[in-house]
PDB file of C-alpha atoms in Angstrom:
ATOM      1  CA  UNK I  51      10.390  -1.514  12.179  1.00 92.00           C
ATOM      2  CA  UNK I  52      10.059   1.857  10.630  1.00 97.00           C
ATOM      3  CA  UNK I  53       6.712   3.479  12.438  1.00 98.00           C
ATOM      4  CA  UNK I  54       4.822   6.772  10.172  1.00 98.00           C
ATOM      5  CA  UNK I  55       2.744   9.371  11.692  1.00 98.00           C
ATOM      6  CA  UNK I  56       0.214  11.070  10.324  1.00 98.00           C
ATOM      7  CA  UNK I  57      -2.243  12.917  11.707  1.00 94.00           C
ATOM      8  CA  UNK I  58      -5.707  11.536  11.353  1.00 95.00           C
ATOM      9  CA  UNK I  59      -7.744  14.218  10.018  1.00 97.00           C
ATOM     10  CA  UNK I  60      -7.434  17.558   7.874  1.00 97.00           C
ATOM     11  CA  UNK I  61     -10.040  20.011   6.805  1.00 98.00           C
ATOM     12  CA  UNK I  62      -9.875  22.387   4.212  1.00 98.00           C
ATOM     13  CA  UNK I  63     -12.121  24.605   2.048  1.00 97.00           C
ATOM     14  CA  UNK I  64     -12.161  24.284  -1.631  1.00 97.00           C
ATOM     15  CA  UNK I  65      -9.447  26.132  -3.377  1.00 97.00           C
ATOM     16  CA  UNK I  66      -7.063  26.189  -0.394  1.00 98.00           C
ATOM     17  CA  UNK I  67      -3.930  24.082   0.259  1.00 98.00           C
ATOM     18  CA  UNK I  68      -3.880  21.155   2.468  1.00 98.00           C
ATOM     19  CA  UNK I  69      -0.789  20.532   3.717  1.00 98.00           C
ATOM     20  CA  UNK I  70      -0.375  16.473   5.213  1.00 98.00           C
ATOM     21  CA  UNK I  71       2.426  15.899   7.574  1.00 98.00           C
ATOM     22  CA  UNK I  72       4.517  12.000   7.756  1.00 98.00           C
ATOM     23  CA  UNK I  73       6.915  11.794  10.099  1.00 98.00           C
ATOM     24  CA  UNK I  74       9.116   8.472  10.566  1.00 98.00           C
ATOM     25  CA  UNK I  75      11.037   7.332  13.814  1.00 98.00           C
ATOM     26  CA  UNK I  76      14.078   6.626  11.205  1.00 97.00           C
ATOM     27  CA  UNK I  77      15.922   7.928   8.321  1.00 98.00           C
ATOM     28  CA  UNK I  78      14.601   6.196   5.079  1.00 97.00           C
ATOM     29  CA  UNK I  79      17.088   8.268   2.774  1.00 97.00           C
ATOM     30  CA  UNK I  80      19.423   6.087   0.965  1.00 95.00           C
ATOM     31  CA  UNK I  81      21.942   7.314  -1.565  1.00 94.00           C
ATOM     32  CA  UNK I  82      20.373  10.333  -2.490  1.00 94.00           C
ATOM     33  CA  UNK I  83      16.272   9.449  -2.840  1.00 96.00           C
ATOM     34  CA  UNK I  84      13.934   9.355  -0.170  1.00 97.00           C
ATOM     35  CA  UNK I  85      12.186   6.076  -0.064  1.00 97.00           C
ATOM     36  CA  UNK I  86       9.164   7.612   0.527  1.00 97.00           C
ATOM     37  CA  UNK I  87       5.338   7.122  -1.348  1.00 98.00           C
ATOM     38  CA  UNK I  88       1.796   8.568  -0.955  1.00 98.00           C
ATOM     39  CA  UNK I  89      -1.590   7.206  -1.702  1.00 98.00           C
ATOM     40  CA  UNK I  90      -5.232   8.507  -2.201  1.00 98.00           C
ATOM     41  CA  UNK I  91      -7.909   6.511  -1.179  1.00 98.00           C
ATOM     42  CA  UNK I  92     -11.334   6.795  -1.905  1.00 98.00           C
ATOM     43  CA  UNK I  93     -14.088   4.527   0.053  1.00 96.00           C
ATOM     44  CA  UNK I  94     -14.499   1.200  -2.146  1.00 96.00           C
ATOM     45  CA  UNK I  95     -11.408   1.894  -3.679  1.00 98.00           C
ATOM     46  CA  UNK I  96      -7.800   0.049  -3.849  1.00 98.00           C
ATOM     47  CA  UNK I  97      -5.338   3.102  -2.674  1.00 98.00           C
ATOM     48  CA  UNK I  98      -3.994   4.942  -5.468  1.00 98.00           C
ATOM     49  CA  UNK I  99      -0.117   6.125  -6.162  1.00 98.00           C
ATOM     50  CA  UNK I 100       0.420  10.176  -5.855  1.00 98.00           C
ATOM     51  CA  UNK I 101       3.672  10.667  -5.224  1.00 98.00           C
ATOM     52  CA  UNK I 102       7.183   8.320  -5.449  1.00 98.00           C
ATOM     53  CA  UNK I 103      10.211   9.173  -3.707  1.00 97.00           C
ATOM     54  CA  UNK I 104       9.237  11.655  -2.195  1.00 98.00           C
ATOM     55  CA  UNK I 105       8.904  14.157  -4.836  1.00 98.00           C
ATOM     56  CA  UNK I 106       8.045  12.974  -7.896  1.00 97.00           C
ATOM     57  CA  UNK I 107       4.189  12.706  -9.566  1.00 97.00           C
ATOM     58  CA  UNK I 108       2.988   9.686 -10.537  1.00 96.00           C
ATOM     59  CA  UNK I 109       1.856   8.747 -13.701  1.00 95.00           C
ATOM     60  CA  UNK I 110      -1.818  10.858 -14.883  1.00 96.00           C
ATOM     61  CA  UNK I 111      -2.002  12.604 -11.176  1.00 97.00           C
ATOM     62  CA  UNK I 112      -2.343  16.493 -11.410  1.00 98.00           C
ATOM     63  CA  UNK I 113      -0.059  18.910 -10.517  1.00 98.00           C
ATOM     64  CA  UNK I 114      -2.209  19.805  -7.900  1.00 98.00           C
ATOM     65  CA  UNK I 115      -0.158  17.458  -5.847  1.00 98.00           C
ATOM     66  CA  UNK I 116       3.576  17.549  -5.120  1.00 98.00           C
ATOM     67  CA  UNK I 117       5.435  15.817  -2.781  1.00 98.00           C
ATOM     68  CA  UNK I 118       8.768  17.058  -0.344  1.00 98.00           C
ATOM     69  CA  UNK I 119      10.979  16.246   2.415  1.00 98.00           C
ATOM     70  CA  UNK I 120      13.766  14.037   3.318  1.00 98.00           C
ATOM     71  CA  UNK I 121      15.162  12.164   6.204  1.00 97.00           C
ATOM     72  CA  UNK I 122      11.958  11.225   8.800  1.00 98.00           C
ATOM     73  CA  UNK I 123       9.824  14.101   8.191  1.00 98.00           C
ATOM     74  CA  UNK I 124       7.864  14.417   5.060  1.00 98.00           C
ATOM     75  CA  UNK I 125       5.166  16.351   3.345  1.00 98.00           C
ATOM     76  CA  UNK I 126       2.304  16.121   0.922  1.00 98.00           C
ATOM     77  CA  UNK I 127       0.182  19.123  -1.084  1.00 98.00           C
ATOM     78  CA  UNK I 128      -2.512  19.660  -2.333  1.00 98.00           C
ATOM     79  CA  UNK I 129      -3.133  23.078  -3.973  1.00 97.00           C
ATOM     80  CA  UNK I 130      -5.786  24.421  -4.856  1.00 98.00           C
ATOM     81  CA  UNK I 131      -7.815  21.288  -2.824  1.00 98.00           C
ATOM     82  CA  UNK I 132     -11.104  20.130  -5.429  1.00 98.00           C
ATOM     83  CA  UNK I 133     -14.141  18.956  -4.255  1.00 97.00           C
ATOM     84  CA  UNK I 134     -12.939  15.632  -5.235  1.00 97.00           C
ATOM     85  CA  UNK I 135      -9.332  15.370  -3.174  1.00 98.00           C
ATOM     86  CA  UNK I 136     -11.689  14.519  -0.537  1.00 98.00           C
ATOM     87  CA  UNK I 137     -10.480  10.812   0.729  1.00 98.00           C
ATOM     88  CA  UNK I 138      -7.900   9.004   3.256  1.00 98.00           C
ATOM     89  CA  UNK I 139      -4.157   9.635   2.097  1.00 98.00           C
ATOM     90  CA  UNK I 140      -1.364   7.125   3.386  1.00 98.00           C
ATOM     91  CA  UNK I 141       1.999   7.901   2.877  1.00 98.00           C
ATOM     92  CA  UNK I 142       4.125   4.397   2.800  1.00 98.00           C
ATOM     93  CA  UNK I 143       7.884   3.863   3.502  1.00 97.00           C
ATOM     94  CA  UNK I 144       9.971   1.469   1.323  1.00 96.00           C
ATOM     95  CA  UNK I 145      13.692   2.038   2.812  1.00 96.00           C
ATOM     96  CA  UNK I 146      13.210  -1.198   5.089  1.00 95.00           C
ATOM     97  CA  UNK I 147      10.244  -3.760   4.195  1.00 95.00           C
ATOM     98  CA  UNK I 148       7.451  -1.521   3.949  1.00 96.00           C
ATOM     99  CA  UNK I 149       5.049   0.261   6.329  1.00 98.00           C
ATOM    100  CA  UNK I 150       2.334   2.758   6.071  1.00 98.00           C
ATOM    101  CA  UNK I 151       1.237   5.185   8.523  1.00 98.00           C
ATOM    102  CA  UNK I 152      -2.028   5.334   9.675  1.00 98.00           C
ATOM    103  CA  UNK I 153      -3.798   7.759   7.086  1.00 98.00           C
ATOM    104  CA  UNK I 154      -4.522  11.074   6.947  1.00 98.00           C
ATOM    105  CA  UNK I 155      -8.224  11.988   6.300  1.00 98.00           C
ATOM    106  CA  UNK I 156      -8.985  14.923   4.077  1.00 98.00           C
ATOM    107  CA  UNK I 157     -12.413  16.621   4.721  1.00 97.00           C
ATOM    108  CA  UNK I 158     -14.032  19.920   3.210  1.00 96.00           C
ATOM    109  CA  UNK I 159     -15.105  22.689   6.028  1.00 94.00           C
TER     110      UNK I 159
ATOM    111  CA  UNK G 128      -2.670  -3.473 -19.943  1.00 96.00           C
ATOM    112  CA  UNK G 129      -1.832  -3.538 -16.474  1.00 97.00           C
ATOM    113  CA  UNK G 130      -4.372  -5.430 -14.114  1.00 98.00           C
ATOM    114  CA  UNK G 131      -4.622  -7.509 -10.980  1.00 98.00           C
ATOM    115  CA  UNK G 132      -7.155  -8.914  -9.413  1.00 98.00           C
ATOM    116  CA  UNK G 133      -7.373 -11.313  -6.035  1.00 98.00           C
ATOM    117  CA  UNK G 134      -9.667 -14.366  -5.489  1.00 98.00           C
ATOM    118  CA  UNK G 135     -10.542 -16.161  -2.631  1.00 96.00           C
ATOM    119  CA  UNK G 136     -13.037 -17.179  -0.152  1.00 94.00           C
ATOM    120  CA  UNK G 137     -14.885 -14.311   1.767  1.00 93.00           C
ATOM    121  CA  UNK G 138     -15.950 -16.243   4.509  1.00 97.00           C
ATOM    122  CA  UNK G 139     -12.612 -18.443   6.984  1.00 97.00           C
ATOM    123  CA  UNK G 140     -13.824 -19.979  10.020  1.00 97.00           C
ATOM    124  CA  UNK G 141     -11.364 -19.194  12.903  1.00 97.00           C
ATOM    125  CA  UNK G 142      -8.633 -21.028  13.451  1.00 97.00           C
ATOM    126  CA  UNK G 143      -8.575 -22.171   9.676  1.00 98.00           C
ATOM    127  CA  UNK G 144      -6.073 -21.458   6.359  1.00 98.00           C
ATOM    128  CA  UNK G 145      -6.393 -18.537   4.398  1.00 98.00           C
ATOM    129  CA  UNK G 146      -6.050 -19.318   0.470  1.00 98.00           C
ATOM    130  CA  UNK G 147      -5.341 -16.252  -1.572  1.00 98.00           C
ATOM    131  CA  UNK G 148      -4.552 -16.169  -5.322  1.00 98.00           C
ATOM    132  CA  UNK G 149      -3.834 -13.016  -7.141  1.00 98.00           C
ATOM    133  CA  UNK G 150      -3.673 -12.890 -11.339  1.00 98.00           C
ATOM    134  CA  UNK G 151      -2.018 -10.625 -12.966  1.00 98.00           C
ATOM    135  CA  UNK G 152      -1.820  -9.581 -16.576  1.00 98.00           C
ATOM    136  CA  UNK G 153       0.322  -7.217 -18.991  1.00 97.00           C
ATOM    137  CA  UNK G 154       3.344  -7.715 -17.083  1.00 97.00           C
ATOM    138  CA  UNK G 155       5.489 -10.252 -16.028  1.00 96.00           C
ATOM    139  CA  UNK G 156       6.699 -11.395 -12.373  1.00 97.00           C
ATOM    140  CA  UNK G 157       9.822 -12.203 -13.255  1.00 96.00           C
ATOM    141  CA  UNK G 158      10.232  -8.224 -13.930  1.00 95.00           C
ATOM    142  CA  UNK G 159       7.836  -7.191 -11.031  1.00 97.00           C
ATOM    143  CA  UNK G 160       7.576  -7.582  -7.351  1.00 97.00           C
ATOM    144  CA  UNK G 161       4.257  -8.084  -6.121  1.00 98.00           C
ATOM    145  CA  UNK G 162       2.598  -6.884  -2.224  1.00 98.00           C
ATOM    146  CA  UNK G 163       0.077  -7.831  -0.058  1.00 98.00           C
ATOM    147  CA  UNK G 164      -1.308  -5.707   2.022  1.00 98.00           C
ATOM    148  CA  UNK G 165      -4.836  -5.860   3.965  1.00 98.00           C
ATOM    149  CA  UNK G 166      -6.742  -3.385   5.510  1.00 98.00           C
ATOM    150  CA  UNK G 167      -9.182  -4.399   8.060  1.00 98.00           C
ATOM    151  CA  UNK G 168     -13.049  -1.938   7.919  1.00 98.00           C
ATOM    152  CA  UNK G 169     -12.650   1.575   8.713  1.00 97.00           C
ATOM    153  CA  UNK G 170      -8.517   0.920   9.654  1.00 98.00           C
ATOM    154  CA  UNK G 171      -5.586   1.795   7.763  1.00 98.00           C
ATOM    155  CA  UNK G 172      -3.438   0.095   5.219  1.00 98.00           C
ATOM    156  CA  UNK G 173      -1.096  -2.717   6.621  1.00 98.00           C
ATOM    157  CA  UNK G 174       1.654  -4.432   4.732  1.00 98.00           C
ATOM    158  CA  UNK G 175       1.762  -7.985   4.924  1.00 98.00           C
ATOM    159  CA  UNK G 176       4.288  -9.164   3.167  1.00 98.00           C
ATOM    160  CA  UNK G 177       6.432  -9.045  -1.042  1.00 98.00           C
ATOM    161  CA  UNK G 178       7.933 -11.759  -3.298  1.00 98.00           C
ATOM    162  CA  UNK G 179      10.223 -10.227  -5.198  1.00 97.00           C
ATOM    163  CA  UNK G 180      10.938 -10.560  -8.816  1.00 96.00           C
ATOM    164  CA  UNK G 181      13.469 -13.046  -8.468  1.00 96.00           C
ATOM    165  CA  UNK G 182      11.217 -15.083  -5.877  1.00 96.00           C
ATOM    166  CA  UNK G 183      12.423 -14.111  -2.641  1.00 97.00           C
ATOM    167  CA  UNK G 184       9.981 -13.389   0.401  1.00 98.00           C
ATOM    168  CA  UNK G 185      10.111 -10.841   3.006  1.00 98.00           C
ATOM    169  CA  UNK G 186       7.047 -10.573   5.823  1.00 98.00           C
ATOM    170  CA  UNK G 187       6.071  -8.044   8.161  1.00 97.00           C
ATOM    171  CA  UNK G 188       7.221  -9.233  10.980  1.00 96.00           C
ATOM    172  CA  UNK G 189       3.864  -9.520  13.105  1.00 97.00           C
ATOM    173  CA  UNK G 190       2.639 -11.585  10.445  1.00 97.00           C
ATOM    174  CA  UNK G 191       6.036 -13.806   9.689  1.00 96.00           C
ATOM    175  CA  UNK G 192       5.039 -17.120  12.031  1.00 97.00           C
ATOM    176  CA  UNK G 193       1.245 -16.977   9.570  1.00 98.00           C
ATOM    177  CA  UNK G 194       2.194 -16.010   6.248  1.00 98.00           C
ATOM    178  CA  UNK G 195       3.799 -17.706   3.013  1.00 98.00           C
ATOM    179  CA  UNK G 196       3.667 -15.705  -0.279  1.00 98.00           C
ATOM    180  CA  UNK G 197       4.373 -17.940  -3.498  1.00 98.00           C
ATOM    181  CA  UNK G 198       4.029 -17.345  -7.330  1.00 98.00           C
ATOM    182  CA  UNK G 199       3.399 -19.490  -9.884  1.00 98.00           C
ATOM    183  CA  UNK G 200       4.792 -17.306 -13.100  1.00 97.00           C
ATOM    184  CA  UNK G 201       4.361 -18.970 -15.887  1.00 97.00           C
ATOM    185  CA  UNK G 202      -0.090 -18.797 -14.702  1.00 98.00           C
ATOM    186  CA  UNK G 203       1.007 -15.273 -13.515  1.00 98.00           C
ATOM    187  CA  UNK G 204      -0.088 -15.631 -10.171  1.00 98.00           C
ATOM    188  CA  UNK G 205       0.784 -14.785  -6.769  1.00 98.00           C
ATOM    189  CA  UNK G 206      -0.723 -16.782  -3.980  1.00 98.00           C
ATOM    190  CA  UNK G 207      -1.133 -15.835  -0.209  1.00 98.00           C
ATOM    191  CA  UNK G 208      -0.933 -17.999   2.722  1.00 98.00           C
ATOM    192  CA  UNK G 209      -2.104 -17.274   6.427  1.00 98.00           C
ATOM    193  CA  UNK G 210      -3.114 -19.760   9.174  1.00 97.00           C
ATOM    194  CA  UNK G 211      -4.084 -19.822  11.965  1.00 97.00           C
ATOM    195  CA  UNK G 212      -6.922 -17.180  11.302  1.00 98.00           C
ATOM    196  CA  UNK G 213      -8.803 -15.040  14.207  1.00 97.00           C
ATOM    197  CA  UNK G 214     -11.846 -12.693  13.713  1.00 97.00           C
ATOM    198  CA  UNK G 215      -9.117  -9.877  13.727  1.00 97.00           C
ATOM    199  CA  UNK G 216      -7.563 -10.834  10.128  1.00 98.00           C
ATOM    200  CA  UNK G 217     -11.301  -9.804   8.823  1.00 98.00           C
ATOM    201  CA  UNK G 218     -10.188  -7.314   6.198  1.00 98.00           C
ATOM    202  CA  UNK G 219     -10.215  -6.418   2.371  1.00 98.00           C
ATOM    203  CA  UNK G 220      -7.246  -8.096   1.116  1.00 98.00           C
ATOM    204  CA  UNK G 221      -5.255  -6.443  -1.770  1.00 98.00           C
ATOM    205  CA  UNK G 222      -2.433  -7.484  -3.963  1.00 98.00           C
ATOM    206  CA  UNK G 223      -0.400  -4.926  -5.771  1.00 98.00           C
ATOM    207  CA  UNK G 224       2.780  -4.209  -8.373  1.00 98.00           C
ATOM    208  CA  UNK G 225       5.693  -2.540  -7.794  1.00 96.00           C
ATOM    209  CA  UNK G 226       7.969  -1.203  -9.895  1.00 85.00           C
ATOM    210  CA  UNK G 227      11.982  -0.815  -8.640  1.00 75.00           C
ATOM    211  CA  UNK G 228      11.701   2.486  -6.304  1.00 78.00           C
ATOM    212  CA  UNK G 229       8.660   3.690  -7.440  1.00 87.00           C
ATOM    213  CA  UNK G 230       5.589   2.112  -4.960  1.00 92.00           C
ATOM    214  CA  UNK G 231       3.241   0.531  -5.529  1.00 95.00           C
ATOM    215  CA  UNK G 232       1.816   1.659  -9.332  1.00 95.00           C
ATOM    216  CA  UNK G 233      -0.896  -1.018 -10.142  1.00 97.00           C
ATOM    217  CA  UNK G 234      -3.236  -2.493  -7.381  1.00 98.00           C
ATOM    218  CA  UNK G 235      -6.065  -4.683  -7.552  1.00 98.00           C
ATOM    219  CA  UNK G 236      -9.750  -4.005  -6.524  1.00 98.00           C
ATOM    220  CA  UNK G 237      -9.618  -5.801  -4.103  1.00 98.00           C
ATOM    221  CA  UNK G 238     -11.202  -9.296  -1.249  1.00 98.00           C
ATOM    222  CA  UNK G 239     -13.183  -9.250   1.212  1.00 98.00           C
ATOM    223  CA  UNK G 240     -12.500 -11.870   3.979  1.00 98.00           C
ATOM    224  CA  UNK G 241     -14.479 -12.509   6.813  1.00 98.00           C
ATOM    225  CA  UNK G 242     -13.257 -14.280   9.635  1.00 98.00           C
ATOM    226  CA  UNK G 243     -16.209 -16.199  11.250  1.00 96.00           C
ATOM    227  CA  UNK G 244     -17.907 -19.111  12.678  1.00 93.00           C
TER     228      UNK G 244
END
């Protein structure tokens, strides 16, 4: 199985970047695209899509948030961080099954 | 427009059958794959298991002796299968779309199960 890391917790003050770190025990490129996702979730909420493949915005999400990386280790950004940015984010493999790491709170200081 | 949305009991006694159903509409799932995943209070996300479009399975493999996903698509639903249940398998139970490389787009809101005597 493909394990993800993230660390568990992040704070941040409003109109600063926050910076998430995923990092995978394997590769999960395949033929040029990372098979790489994130999620927002907000408590009482179903997770929400950010970012597919790595890199690339998902449908309606701001440009606030990009995506980058490759191979195992990956990276998620938010810039300039809102008041509202504040929830769990998950990023999610889908080179082999599919796995999540264990979530990445987002707090203000 | 998009929507799914997953039905159930929210109370299993241990050791019993967990019955899941999950109806989608404005798309079909013979175009779409379709994911479970569950996440237990205050825990992460955990995949359980995807039927593809065509109607193949695949299971996390913790999970595989438990689990059977199904579909019915001409009702447009996708219906989830565990036995065997423990107090541990207490969790909010989503189902969710995926389109071909791009995650998981559309999920639904969202069942509570409780695992209890």
């Amino acid at each position: 199985d493909i394990v993800l890391t993230q660390s568990p917790a992040l704070a941040v003050s409003l109109g600063q970047r926050a910076t998430i770190s995923c990092k995978t025990n394997q590769n999960v490129d395949y033929y040029g695209n990372s098979y790489m996702h994130w999620y927002q979730q907000k408590p009482g909420q179903q997770p929400k899509l950010l970012i597919y493949l790595a890199s690339n915005l998902a449908s309606g999400i701001p440009a606030r948030f990009s995506g980058r990386g490759s191979g195992t280790d990956f990276t998620l950004t938010i810039d300039p961080v809102e008041a509202d940015d504040t929830a769990t984010y998950y990023c999610q493999q889908s080179r082999n099954l599919r796995t999540f790491g264990g979530g990445t709170k987002l707090e203000l200081k | 427009q998009v929507q799914l949305k997953e039905s159930g009991p929210g109370l299993v006694q241990p050791s019993q059958t967990l019955s899941l159903t999950c109806t989608v509409a404005g798309f079909s799932l013979t175009s779409y794959n379709v994911h479970w995943v569950r996440q237990p209070p205050g825990k992460g996300l955990e995949w359980m298991g995807v039927i593809w479009n065509t109607g193949g399975t695949r299971y996390n493999s913790a999970l595989k002796s438990r689990l059977s996903i199904s579909k019915d698509t001409s009702k447009s639903q996708v219906f989830l299968k565990m036995n065997s249940l423990q107090t541990e398998d207490t969790a909010t139970y989503y189902c969710a779309r995926e389109s071909p490389r791009t995650g998981s787009d559309y999920w639904g809101q969202g069942v509570m199960v409780t695992v209890s005597s």
